[in-house]
């Protein structure tokens, strides 16, 4: 789409040599970081840079190299985009692949390198790879923690088992933050990280305090285009353990309120399908142990990205990554699992047979920000209770539920004011009209697509027919009323209902959905909610 912002910057890849020479490597060592002989096949930062430059030069039409920022010590956080028409931001599902949050987990770098080779070298010869590169935009961040990875190589007899980044902490000589405890979703909530700077799992003084996680956040945020996150699936490579893990890490509950039932089922189905391909063990992340502030919890909790942690490689007696002869077989066995996830990014819910419902032209469970605009024309007249997206508090009036406190899916809805307030009338809709407009929805030309949504409209007996909840479809060929519920002089309790309308008159064009609620005429107690707005796929 034309309004997509370009995020790619052409990159200076090989400033590495001069940069490394100037870097503070820590007390008492002047050695260049290198792997011990048993691990010589692993890539140092400089070797990674050289290999990426070679891949980029060999495949300029489908590979673009860039950086998402710099590490604490100033190393580039190297990244690549792989797609056909790679210089253009096309309207294709996007996938994020990253590696090496933890300095002592070098296999992740080898897997991200294997990934770019799989995609770039297989393009044009492997039918699956070619189809996926043509129909996806794949982002790879190779090594998120280059400082920790370099420092890990400086042990007296090999590795020094360095997990964190190399950022100093105030008022202590203890160095480093565990990058995979530094993300801003339920950060530090649940005993899955440490507040002590000397701990291996130190979460940092605040979310995204590490430049490396801040860089990932900025990059992922930049993929919100037209109000909608473009990245649909993500995989982060760690080692060791041979597991496929899905969110959440912060809780042992399979499906807490901040995960919808459809999403939970899709996570399990996709995770198991990946595990069937790489022979790993699939499980919820917290089944391994509780983590809070990790990447996949944030990618899903905030951005609704189907995100997996993969622990590469069998456990070793030393705890170090295995010798380099393991790199080829271990990355090889992960190829089809990775390709499966990239494929699923087109419709993650296909894994549970929900393509028609959840993978049409639009699906919004309202759990994440997706570009709805309140008061889009600047003409709303309501003085309280404007549409807001969030977790609505239940509100009771005269023994009846006026505002539901539970959502049809997840926890969040669009509501005419989210708060309950001490008196039932304090936070309802008042003074006139509030409206909210969906992002633009491109309808395919096929007949049989339906707009469906859940709604609730409630009012006290002081209402009248001048109060309403109204839903309209707007397109180039005009408007169509979908729902028009009026108030009356009798109490109407809240209840979730479903509306559905065929969109054949709009097929092939762009539409928006306008939702309006009003407390007009005499002031009355009025509450409206909407959830799960979908345009379903055409059914035969
Ligand atoms: Zn790790």
Short mmCIF file of C-alpha atoms and ligand atoms in Angstrom, two decimals:
data_model
loop_
_atom_site.label_atom_id
_atom_site.label_comp_id
_atom_site.label_asym_id
_atom_site.label_seq_id
_atom_site.Cartn_x
_atom_site.Cartn_y
_atom_site.Cartn_z
CA UNK A 1 0.00 0.00 0.00
CA UNK A 2 1.18 3.46 -0.80
CA UNK A 3 0.80 4.85 2.71
CA UNK A 4 3.17 2.31 4.21
CA UNK A 5 6.10 4.09 5.79
CA UNK A 6 9.51 2.98 4.63
CA UNK A 7 11.48 1.61 7.55
CA UNK A 8 14.49 0.28 5.72
CA UNK A 9 17.67 2.21 5.88
CA UNK A 10 20.59 1.23 3.77
CA UNK A 11 23.20 0.03 6.11
CA UNK A 12 26.86 0.38 6.64
CA UNK A 13 27.59 -3.21 7.34
CA UNK A 14 31.27 -3.46 7.72
CA UNK A 15 32.26 -0.76 10.10
CA UNK A 16 32.89 -3.66 12.39
CA UNK A 17 36.64 -3.87 12.30
CA UNK A 18 37.25 -0.29 13.35
CA UNK A 19 34.41 -0.42 15.84
CA UNK A 20 35.57 -3.55 17.60
CA UNK A 21 39.04 -2.13 18.08
CA UNK A 22 37.58 0.83 19.93
CA UNK A 23 35.21 -1.12 22.13
CA UNK A 24 35.70 -1.53 25.85
CA UNK A 25 35.82 -5.30 26.27
CA UNK A 26 36.05 -5.32 30.03
CA UNK A 27 38.87 -5.38 32.48
CA UNK A 28 42.03 -7.31 31.90
CA UNK A 29 41.62 -8.49 28.37
CA UNK A 30 42.88 -7.29 25.07
CA UNK A 31 42.12 -10.49 23.15
CA UNK A 32 39.73 -10.37 20.24
CA UNK A 33 36.60 -12.36 20.96
CA UNK A 34 36.74 -15.72 19.23
CA UNK A 35 35.31 -19.17 19.68
CA UNK A 36 37.39 -22.03 21.09
CA UNK A 37 38.62 -24.52 18.43
CA UNK A 38 35.78 -27.00 19.10
CA UNK A 39 33.33 -24.20 18.20
CA UNK A 40 35.29 -22.50 15.41
CA UNK A 41 32.40 -23.03 12.99
CA UNK A 42 30.26 -20.55 14.95
CA UNK A 43 30.20 -16.98 13.65
CA UNK A 44 31.79 -14.10 15.52
CA UNK A 45 30.25 -10.68 15.05
CA UNK A 46 32.73 -9.85 12.30
CA UNK A 47 32.14 -13.16 10.53
CA UNK A 48 28.39 -12.65 10.75
CA UNK A 49 28.74 -9.20 9.19
CA UNK A 50 30.84 -10.55 6.34
CA UNK A 51 28.49 -13.42 5.63
CA UNK A 52 25.42 -11.18 5.64
CA UNK A 53 27.12 -8.79 3.24
CA UNK A 54 27.78 -11.74 0.93
CA UNK A 55 24.17 -12.95 1.09
CA UNK A 56 22.90 -9.43 0.45
CA UNK A 57 25.21 -8.99 -2.52
CA UNK A 58 24.20 -12.35 -4.00
CA UNK A 59 20.45 -11.71 -3.67
CA UNK A 60 19.83 -7.95 -4.00
CA UNK A 61 16.30 -8.45 -5.38
CA UNK A 62 15.01 -10.28 -2.31
CA UNK A 63 17.39 -9.35 0.54
CA UNK A 64 17.85 -5.93 2.07
CA UNK A 65 20.25 -5.47 4.97
CA UNK A 66 19.74 -2.82 7.63
CA UNK A 67 20.13 -2.30 11.35
CA UNK A 68 17.45 -1.72 13.98
CA UNK A 69 19.82 0.25 16.19
CA UNK A 70 22.94 -0.32 18.24
CA UNK A 71 23.84 -2.30 21.32
CA UNK A 72 24.94 -0.64 24.54
CA UNK A 73 28.58 -0.87 23.42
CA UNK A 74 27.70 0.44 19.98
CA UNK A 75 27.62 -2.71 17.89
CA UNK A 76 25.06 -2.64 15.06
CA UNK A 77 21.97 -4.77 15.61
CA UNK A 78 22.02 -6.37 12.20
CA UNK A 79 18.79 -7.16 10.41
CA UNK A 80 17.51 -8.18 7.02
CA UNK A 81 14.25 -8.03 5.15
CA UNK A 82 13.57 -10.94 2.81
CA UNK A 83 10.73 -10.63 0.30
CA UNK A 84 10.05 -10.26 -3.39
CA UNK A 85 10.09 -6.58 -4.38
CA UNK A 86 12.13 -6.16 -1.23
CA UNK A 87 12.46 -2.39 -1.56
CA UNK A 88 8.68 -1.95 -1.54
CA UNK A 89 6.46 -2.18 1.54
CA UNK A 90 3.81 -4.47 0.12
CA UNK A 91 0.56 -5.46 1.81
CA UNK A 92 1.80 -8.93 2.76
CA UNK A 93 1.71 -10.72 6.12
CA UNK A 94 4.97 -10.16 7.98
CA UNK A 95 7.11 -12.45 10.12
CA UNK A 96 9.80 -11.57 12.66
CA UNK A 97 12.71 -13.92 13.33
CA UNK A 98 15.37 -13.10 15.92
CA UNK A 99 18.23 -14.69 17.80
CA UNK A 100 20.64 -14.37 20.71
CA UNK A 101 18.88 -12.46 23.44
CA UNK A 102 21.32 -14.29 25.69
CA UNK A 103 25.06 -13.91 25.11
CA UNK A 104 25.84 -17.53 25.91
CA UNK A 105 23.27 -18.92 23.44
CA UNK A 106 25.24 -18.80 20.20
CA UNK A 107 23.19 -21.41 18.37
CA UNK A 108 20.52 -18.75 17.83
CA UNK A 109 22.86 -16.77 15.58
CA UNK A 110 23.56 -19.87 13.54
CA UNK A 111 19.81 -20.48 13.18
CA UNK A 112 19.06 -16.93 12.02
CA UNK A 113 21.89 -17.27 9.52
CA UNK A 114 20.51 -20.64 8.42
CA UNK A 115 17.13 -18.92 8.01
CA UNK A 116 18.41 -16.26 5.63
CA UNK A 117 20.28 -18.89 3.63
CA UNK A 118 17.20 -21.11 3.52
CA UNK A 119 15.09 -18.26 2.17
CA UNK A 120 17.60 -16.53 -0.09
CA UNK A 121 19.35 -19.58 -1.52
CA UNK A 122 16.11 -21.54 -1.89
CA UNK A 123 14.29 -18.77 -3.73
CA UNK A 124 13.60 -19.82 -7.30
CA UNK A 125 14.51 -23.47 -6.74
CA UNK A 126 12.40 -24.60 -3.75
CA UNK A 127 8.68 -24.17 -4.48
CA UNK A 128 7.63 -23.61 -0.85
CA UNK A 129 10.39 -21.11 -0.15
CA UNK A 130 9.63 -19.24 -3.37
CA UNK A 131 5.93 -19.03 -2.58
CA UNK A 132 6.60 -17.76 0.95
CA UNK A 133 9.20 -15.17 -0.08
CA UNK A 134 6.76 -13.97 -2.76
CA UNK A 135 3.82 -13.69 -0.35
CA UNK A 136 5.40 -12.61 2.95
CA UNK A 137 7.71 -9.93 4.27
CA UNK A 138 10.22 -11.64 6.55
CA UNK A 139 12.32 -9.66 9.01
CA UNK A 140 15.37 -11.24 10.61
CA UNK A 141 17.26 -9.69 13.54
CA UNK A 142 20.32 -11.91 13.73
CA UNK A 143 21.90 -11.20 17.10
CA UNK A 144 20.08 -9.00 19.56
CA UNK A 145 22.83 -9.16 22.19
CA UNK A 146 26.15 -8.85 20.33
CA UNK A 147 27.91 -7.36 23.36
CA UNK A 148 27.00 -10.28 25.59
CA UNK A 149 27.86 -12.79 22.86
CA UNK A 150 31.31 -11.24 22.36
CA UNK A 151 31.96 -11.05 26.10
CA UNK A 152 30.92 -14.68 26.49
CA UNK A 153 33.92 -15.67 24.34
CA UNK A 154 36.44 -14.12 26.69
CA UNK A 155 36.60 -16.86 29.32
CA UNK A 156 40.00 -18.17 30.40
CA UNK A 157 39.24 -21.65 29.02
CA UNK A 158 36.53 -20.85 26.52
CA UNK A 159 33.07 -19.54 27.32
CA UNK A 160 32.41 -17.45 30.39
CA UNK A 161 28.68 -18.24 30.46
CA UNK A 162 27.62 -14.61 29.98
CA UNK A 163 23.86 -14.28 29.53
CA UNK A 164 22.98 -10.60 29.94
CA UNK A 165 23.89 -7.53 27.92
CA UNK A 166 26.89 -5.40 28.96
CA UNK A 167 25.09 -2.33 30.25
CA UNK A 168 26.34 -1.05 33.62
CA UNK A 169 23.91 -0.66 36.51
CA UNK A 170 23.84 2.24 38.94
CA UNK A 171 25.31 1.93 42.42
CA UNK A 172 26.82 -1.48 41.80
CA UNK A 173 29.67 -3.11 39.92
CA UNK A 174 27.23 -5.77 38.68
CA UNK A 175 26.88 -5.45 34.92
CA UNK A 176 24.08 -6.34 32.56
CA UNK A 177 20.37 -6.80 32.08
CA UNK A 178 18.66 -10.03 31.02
CA UNK A 179 17.18 -8.78 27.75
CA UNK A 180 14.50 -11.44 27.81
CA UNK A 181 13.14 -10.10 31.11
CA UNK A 182 13.23 -6.43 30.03
CA UNK A 183 10.13 -6.24 27.81
CA UNK A 184 7.22 -4.09 28.88
CA UNK A 185 4.35 -6.53 29.21
CA UNK A 186 3.73 -7.60 32.81
CA UNK A 187 7.35 -6.66 33.44
CA UNK A 188 8.51 -7.97 36.81
CA UNK A 189 4.98 -9.03 37.66
CA UNK A 190 5.21 -12.60 38.75
CA UNK A 191 8.48 -13.82 40.16
CA UNK A 192 9.81 -14.71 36.72
CA UNK A 193 12.77 -12.32 36.86
CA UNK A 194 15.05 -10.70 39.43
CA UNK A 195 15.26 -7.17 40.75
CA UNK A 196 18.91 -7.70 41.81
CA UNK A 197 21.47 -6.37 39.30
CA UNK A 198 23.84 -9.22 40.17
CA UNK A 199 21.25 -11.83 39.12
CA UNK A 200 21.45 -13.64 35.79
CA UNK A 201 17.80 -12.79 35.25
CA UNK A 202 17.97 -9.11 36.26
CA UNK A 203 15.06 -7.40 34.58
CA UNK A 204 16.62 -3.92 34.48
CA UNK A 205 15.47 -0.77 36.31
CA UNK A 206 12.45 -0.35 34.05
CA UNK A 207 10.91 -1.93 30.93
CA UNK A 208 12.98 -1.40 27.79
CA UNK A 209 15.87 0.11 29.78
CA UNK A 210 18.25 -1.86 27.56
CA UNK A 211 19.03 -0.26 24.18
CA UNK A 212 18.71 -3.67 22.55
CA UNK A 213 15.10 -4.32 23.67
CA UNK A 214 14.24 -0.67 23.03
CA UNK A 215 15.43 -1.20 19.45
CA UNK A 216 13.19 -4.26 18.98
CA UNK A 217 10.26 -2.34 20.45
CA UNK A 218 10.83 0.59 18.08
CA UNK A 219 11.08 -1.75 15.12
CA UNK A 220 7.94 -3.73 15.99
CA UNK A 221 6.04 -0.51 16.72
CA UNK A 222 7.13 0.80 13.31
CA UNK A 223 5.31 -2.11 11.69
CA UNK A 224 1.96 -0.74 12.85
CA UNK A 225 0.78 0.66 9.52
CA UNK A 226 -2.64 2.25 9.10
CA UNK A 227 -3.32 1.38 12.73
CA UNK A 228 -2.72 -2.34 12.22
CA UNK A 229 0.29 -4.44 13.16
CA UNK A 230 1.71 -6.03 10.01
CA UNK A 231 3.76 -8.70 11.78
CA UNK A 232 1.54 -11.73 12.30
CA UNK A 233 3.99 -14.34 13.55
CA UNK A 234 7.37 -14.34 15.28
CA UNK A 235 10.00 -16.79 16.38
CA UNK A 236 12.89 -16.13 18.76
CA UNK A 237 15.77 -18.59 18.93
CA UNK A 238 17.39 -19.51 22.23
CA UNK A 239 19.36 -22.56 23.40
CA UNK A 240 19.34 -25.24 24.83
CA UNK A 241 16.50 -27.70 25.46
CA UNK A 242 14.74 -28.60 22.22
CA UNK A 243 11.43 -26.99 23.08
CA UNK A 244 8.79 -24.99 21.22
CA UNK A 245 7.22 -22.53 23.66
CA UNK A 246 4.21 -20.25 23.34
CA UNK A 247 2.87 -17.46 25.60
CA UNK A 248 2.30 -16.78 28.31
CA UNK A 249 5.41 -17.10 30.40
CA UNK A 250 4.15 -14.92 33.23
CA UNK A 251 1.40 -17.30 34.34
CA UNK A 252 0.77 -21.03 34.58
CA UNK A 253 -2.83 -20.44 33.51
CA UNK A 254 -3.33 -21.85 30.01
CA UNK A 255 -5.65 -19.10 28.95
CA UNK A 256 -5.68 -16.07 31.21
CA UNK A 257 -8.10 -13.24 30.45
CA UNK A 258 -5.53 -11.52 28.23
CA UNK A 259 -5.59 -14.34 25.67
CA UNK A 260 -8.65 -15.16 23.61
CA UNK A 261 -9.90 -18.74 23.32
CA UNK A 262 -9.28 -18.78 19.56
CA UNK A 263 -5.74 -17.51 20.03
CA UNK A 264 -4.93 -20.06 22.71
CA UNK A 265 -6.15 -22.92 20.56
CA UNK A 266 -4.18 -21.58 17.58
CA UNK A 267 -1.01 -21.24 19.68
CA UNK A 268 -1.26 -24.86 20.78
CA UNK A 269 -2.03 -26.12 17.27
CA UNK A 270 0.79 -24.17 15.59
CA UNK A 271 3.27 -24.98 18.36
CA UNK A 272 2.51 -28.68 18.08
CA UNK A 273 2.74 -28.56 14.29
CA UNK A 274 6.17 -26.93 14.53
CA UNK A 275 7.27 -29.49 17.11
CA UNK A 276 6.11 -32.30 14.83
CA UNK A 277 8.54 -30.94 12.26
CA UNK A 278 11.64 -30.31 14.39
CA UNK A 279 11.06 -33.11 16.89
CA UNK A 280 11.08 -30.74 19.85
CA UNK A 281 8.73 -30.68 22.85
CA UNK A 282 5.80 -28.24 22.54
CA UNK A 283 4.48 -26.49 25.63
CA UNK A 284 3.36 -23.22 27.11
CA UNK A 285 6.40 -21.15 28.07
CA UNK A 286 5.51 -21.18 31.78
CA UNK A 287 5.47 -24.98 31.79
CA UNK A 288 9.27 -24.74 31.60
CA UNK A 289 9.43 -22.05 34.27
CA UNK A 290 7.76 -18.70 34.94
CA UNK A 291 9.27 -15.77 33.06
CA UNK A 292 8.02 -12.23 33.09
CA UNK A 293 8.96 -9.39 30.77
CA UNK A 294 10.00 -11.75 27.99
CA UNK A 295 9.76 -11.06 24.31
CA UNK A 296 6.95 -13.42 23.29
CA UNK A 297 4.67 -12.24 26.12
CA UNK A 298 5.16 -8.67 24.89
CA UNK A 299 4.77 -9.49 21.18
CA UNK A 300 1.47 -11.25 21.89
CA UNK A 301 0.23 -9.26 24.90
CA UNK A 302 0.68 -5.87 23.22
CA UNK A 303 0.79 -6.59 19.48
CA UNK A 304 -1.21 -9.84 19.19
CA UNK A 305 1.62 -11.44 17.23
CA UNK A 306 1.67 -15.24 17.26
CA UNK A 307 5.08 -15.59 18.86
CA UNK A 308 7.15 -18.63 19.76
CA UNK A 309 10.37 -19.22 21.64
CA UNK A 310 12.41 -22.11 20.28
CA UNK A 311 15.12 -23.58 22.50
CA UNK A 312 17.59 -25.04 20.01
CA UNK A 313 19.72 -28.09 20.64
CA UNK A 314 19.90 -30.86 23.18
CA UNK A 315 21.16 -30.00 26.63
CA UNK A 316 24.91 -30.47 27.12
CA UNK A 317 26.75 -31.57 30.26
CA UNK A 318 28.67 -28.29 30.42
CA UNK A 319 25.67 -26.11 29.72
CA UNK A 320 27.62 -24.52 26.86
CA UNK A 321 26.31 -24.69 23.33
CA UNK A 322 27.40 -27.89 21.57
CA UNK A 323 30.49 -28.10 19.31
CA UNK A 324 30.14 -26.78 15.81
CA UNK A 325 29.41 -30.14 14.17
CA UNK A 326 25.92 -29.82 15.69
CA UNK A 327 25.14 -26.58 13.84
CA UNK A 328 24.25 -28.16 10.51
CA UNK A 329 21.95 -30.97 11.73
CA UNK A 330 20.28 -28.82 14.39
CA UNK A 331 19.51 -25.93 12.05
CA UNK A 332 18.48 -28.38 9.31
CA UNK A 333 15.85 -30.02 11.50
CA UNK A 334 14.35 -26.58 12.17
CA UNK A 335 13.84 -25.60 8.55
CA UNK A 336 10.36 -26.97 7.94
CA UNK A 337 9.19 -25.82 11.38
CA UNK A 338 10.24 -22.28 10.48
CA UNK A 339 8.66 -22.47 7.03
CA UNK A 340 5.46 -23.73 8.65
CA UNK A 341 5.27 -20.67 10.90
CA UNK A 342 6.02 -18.31 8.00
CA UNK A 343 3.19 -19.99 6.09
CA UNK A 344 0.80 -19.72 9.07
CA UNK A 345 1.40 -15.96 9.24
CA UNK A 346 -1.09 -15.75 6.37
CA UNK A 347 -3.86 -16.95 8.70
CA UNK A 348 -2.79 -18.24 12.12
CA UNK A 349 -6.34 -19.38 12.88
CA UNK A 350 -6.30 -21.73 9.90
CA UNK A 351 -4.58 -24.03 12.37
CA UNK A 352 -7.94 -24.38 14.17
CA UNK A 353 -10.22 -24.23 11.14
CA UNK A 354 -11.28 -20.63 11.67
CA UNK A 355 -10.23 -19.15 8.31
CA UNK A 356 -13.74 -18.07 7.35
CA UNK A 357 -14.40 -16.29 10.65
CA UNK A 358 -10.99 -14.83 11.51
CA UNK A 359 -9.11 -14.45 8.23
CA UNK A 360 -11.46 -12.48 6.06
CA UNK A 361 -10.86 -8.87 5.05
CA UNK A 362 -11.05 -7.77 8.70
CA UNK A 363 -10.94 -9.30 12.16
CA UNK A 364 -10.65 -7.24 15.29
CA UNK A 365 -11.19 -8.74 18.74
CA UNK A 366 -10.39 -5.25 20.07
CA UNK A 367 -7.64 -6.64 22.28
CA UNK A 368 -4.89 -4.63 20.56
CA UNK A 369 -4.79 -1.20 18.98
CA UNK A 370 -6.06 -1.53 15.43
CA UNK A 371 -6.70 1.97 14.20
CA UNK A 372 -10.25 2.84 15.24
CA UNK A 373 -10.77 6.62 15.49
CA UNK A 374 -13.09 8.20 18.01
CA UNK A 375 -14.95 11.35 16.90
CA UNK A 376 -13.48 11.01 13.37
CA UNK A 377 -15.27 14.06 11.98
CA UNK A 378 -14.88 16.26 15.05
CA UNK A 379 -18.66 16.65 15.27
CA UNK A 380 -19.49 14.47 18.29
CA UNK A 381 -21.59 16.16 20.94
CA UNK A 382 -21.36 13.75 23.89
CA UNK A 383 -19.89 15.31 27.03
CA UNK A 384 -19.21 11.98 28.79
CA UNK A 385 -18.94 8.36 27.79
CA UNK A 386 -17.16 8.72 24.44
CA UNK A 387 -16.21 5.41 22.79
CA UNK A 388 -13.08 3.93 24.32
CA UNK A 389 -11.31 0.61 23.82
CA UNK A 390 -10.44 -1.29 26.97
CA UNK A 391 -11.58 -3.43 29.83
CA UNK A 392 -15.05 -2.20 30.83
CA UNK A 393 -16.07 -2.27 34.47
CA UNK A 394 -19.43 -3.92 35.17
CA UNK A 395 -22.15 -1.44 36.06
CA UNK A 396 -25.40 -2.32 37.81
CA UNK A 397 -28.50 -0.16 38.01
CA UNK A 398 -31.77 -0.99 39.75
CA UNK A 399 -30.76 -4.64 40.00
CA UNK A 400 -29.91 -4.94 36.31
CA UNK A 401 -26.58 -5.14 34.51
CA UNK A 402 -26.25 -1.97 32.43
CA UNK A 403 -22.62 -2.35 31.35
CA UNK A 404 -21.20 -5.89 31.00
CA UNK A 405 -17.86 -6.43 32.66
CA UNK A 406 -16.99 -9.44 30.55
CA UNK A 407 -16.14 -9.43 26.85
CA UNK A 408 -17.24 -12.02 24.30
CA UNK A 409 -13.54 -12.59 23.57
CA UNK A 410 -10.55 -11.61 25.68
CA UNK A 411 -11.04 -8.68 28.04
CA UNK A 412 -11.30 -5.59 25.87
CA UNK A 413 -14.22 -4.05 24.00
CA UNK A 414 -15.33 -0.74 22.57
CA UNK A 415 -17.57 0.86 25.21
CA UNK A 416 -19.25 4.18 25.84
CA UNK A 417 -16.95 4.89 28.77
CA UNK A 418 -15.06 2.08 30.47
CA UNK A 419 -15.42 3.03 34.14
CA UNK A 420 -18.27 2.00 36.40
CA UNK A 421 -18.16 4.84 38.87
CA UNK A 422 -19.76 5.11 42.28
CA UNK A 423 -23.18 5.95 40.96
CA UNK A 424 -24.58 4.16 37.98
CA UNK A 425 -25.14 7.33 36.02
CA UNK A 426 -21.68 8.85 36.52
CA UNK A 427 -19.85 7.21 33.64
CA UNK A 428 -22.49 6.44 31.06
CA UNK A 429 -23.03 8.23 27.78
CA UNK A 430 -24.32 11.78 28.27
CA UNK A 431 -25.09 14.90 26.33
CA UNK A 432 -25.37 13.69 22.74
CA UNK A 433 -23.57 11.60 20.12
CA UNK A 434 -20.30 9.63 20.24
CA UNK A 435 -18.92 7.94 17.14
CA UNK A 436 -16.01 5.69 16.27
CA UNK A 437 -14.76 4.76 12.80
CA UNK A 438 -12.91 1.61 11.78
CA UNK A 439 -9.74 1.63 9.72
CA UNK A 440 -10.23 1.23 5.98
CA UNK A 441 -11.07 -2.35 5.01
CA UNK A 442 -10.27 -3.54 1.48
CA UNK A 443 -12.97 -5.98 0.44
CA UNK A 444 -12.09 -8.60 -2.16
CA UNK A 445 -14.48 -8.72 -5.11
CA UNK A 446 -16.08 -12.02 -4.07
CA UNK A 447 -19.73 -12.24 -3.04
CA UNK A 448 -20.74 -13.74 0.28
CA UNK A 449 -18.61 -11.71 2.66
CA UNK A 450 -20.36 -10.69 5.88
CA UNK A 451 -19.82 -7.99 8.45
CA UNK A 452 -20.47 -9.49 11.87
CA UNK A 453 -20.00 -8.09 15.36
CA UNK A 454 -21.15 -8.50 18.94
CA UNK A 455 -23.06 -5.66 20.56
CA UNK A 456 -24.84 -4.67 23.72
CA UNK A 457 -27.16 -1.73 24.30
CA UNK A 458 -28.69 -0.98 27.68
CA UNK A 459 -30.61 1.87 29.23
CA UNK A 460 -32.67 2.86 32.23
CA UNK A 461 -36.38 3.61 32.11
CA UNK A 462 -35.61 7.30 31.65
CA UNK A 463 -34.50 6.60 28.04
CA UNK A 464 -36.45 7.41 24.88
CA UNK A 465 -36.33 6.59 21.14
CA UNK A 466 -33.96 9.50 20.62
CA UNK A 467 -31.24 7.38 22.30
CA UNK A 468 -29.65 4.78 20.05
CA UNK A 469 -26.84 2.45 19.01
CA UNK A 470 -26.32 2.61 15.27
CA UNK A 471 -23.85 0.79 13.02
CA UNK A 472 -23.33 1.82 9.40
CA UNK A 473 -21.12 0.57 6.58
CA UNK A 474 -19.64 3.32 4.43
CA UNK A 475 -18.17 2.69 1.00
CA UNK A 476 -17.63 4.43 -2.32
CA UNK A 477 -21.07 3.34 -3.46
CA UNK A 478 -22.86 4.78 -0.44
CA UNK A 479 -23.90 3.75 3.04
CA UNK A 480 -25.91 0.90 4.49
CA UNK A 481 -27.46 0.76 7.92
CA UNK A 482 -26.55 -2.47 9.71
CA UNK A 483 -28.00 -1.94 13.15
CA UNK A 484 -30.27 0.72 14.62
CA UNK A 485 -31.41 -0.01 18.17
CA UNK A 486 -33.51 2.62 19.90
CA UNK A 487 -34.10 3.46 23.52
CA UNK A 488 -37.49 3.29 25.23
CA UNK A 489 -39.19 4.18 28.48
CA UNK A 490 -38.45 0.78 30.01
CA UNK A 491 -35.26 -0.53 31.56
CA UNK A 492 -33.25 -2.61 29.09
CA UNK A 493 -30.49 -4.73 30.64
CA UNK A 494 -27.18 -5.35 28.91
CA UNK A 495 -26.79 -8.55 26.89
CA UNK A 496 -24.34 -9.54 24.17
CA UNK A 497 -26.00 -10.11 20.80
CA UNK A 498 -24.69 -10.77 17.31
CA UNK A 499 -25.34 -8.70 14.20
CA UNK A 500 -24.52 -9.90 10.70
CA UNK A 501 -25.03 -8.41 7.26
CA UNK A 502 -23.98 -9.37 3.73
CA UNK A 503 -21.56 -6.95 2.09
CA UNK A 504 -22.20 -7.91 -1.55
CA UNK A 505 -23.08 -4.31 -2.45
CA UNK A 506 -19.62 -3.20 -1.33
CA UNK A 507 -17.50 -6.09 -2.64
CA UNK A 508 -14.36 -5.02 -4.47
CA UNK A 509 -14.13 -1.65 -2.72
CA UNK A 510 -12.84 -0.17 0.51
CA UNK A 511 -15.28 0.21 3.39
CA UNK A 512 -15.29 1.60 6.89
CA UNK A 513 -17.58 0.68 9.76
CA UNK A 514 -19.06 3.58 11.72
CA UNK A 515 -20.45 2.92 15.20
CA UNK A 516 -22.54 5.64 16.84
CA UNK A 517 -24.29 5.85 20.17
CA UNK A 518 -26.36 8.71 21.52
CA UNK A 519 -27.96 9.93 24.67
CA UNK A 520 -30.08 12.57 22.99
CA UNK A 521 -33.12 14.47 24.11
CA UNK A 522 -33.75 14.08 27.83
CA UNK A 523 -30.64 12.91 29.76
CA UNK A 524 -30.83 9.22 30.52
CA UNK A 525 -28.69 6.27 31.52
CA UNK A 526 -27.35 4.72 28.29
CA UNK A 527 -24.49 2.24 27.79
CA UNK A 528 -23.33 0.57 24.56
CA UNK A 529 -20.55 -1.93 23.77
CA UNK A 530 -19.15 -3.59 20.65
CA UNK A 531 -16.67 -6.46 20.29
CA UNK A 532 -15.33 -8.94 17.71
CA UNK A 533 -15.82 -6.97 14.51
CA UNK A 534 -15.24 -9.23 11.53
CA UNK A 535 -15.59 -9.34 7.79
CA UNK A 536 -15.84 -13.05 7.13
CA UNK A 537 -14.40 -14.79 4.11
CA UNK A 538 -16.88 -15.64 1.40
CA UNK A 539 -18.46 -19.03 1.95
CA UNK A 540 -19.26 -21.20 -1.06
ZN1 LIG B 1 17.83 -17.76 26.19
#
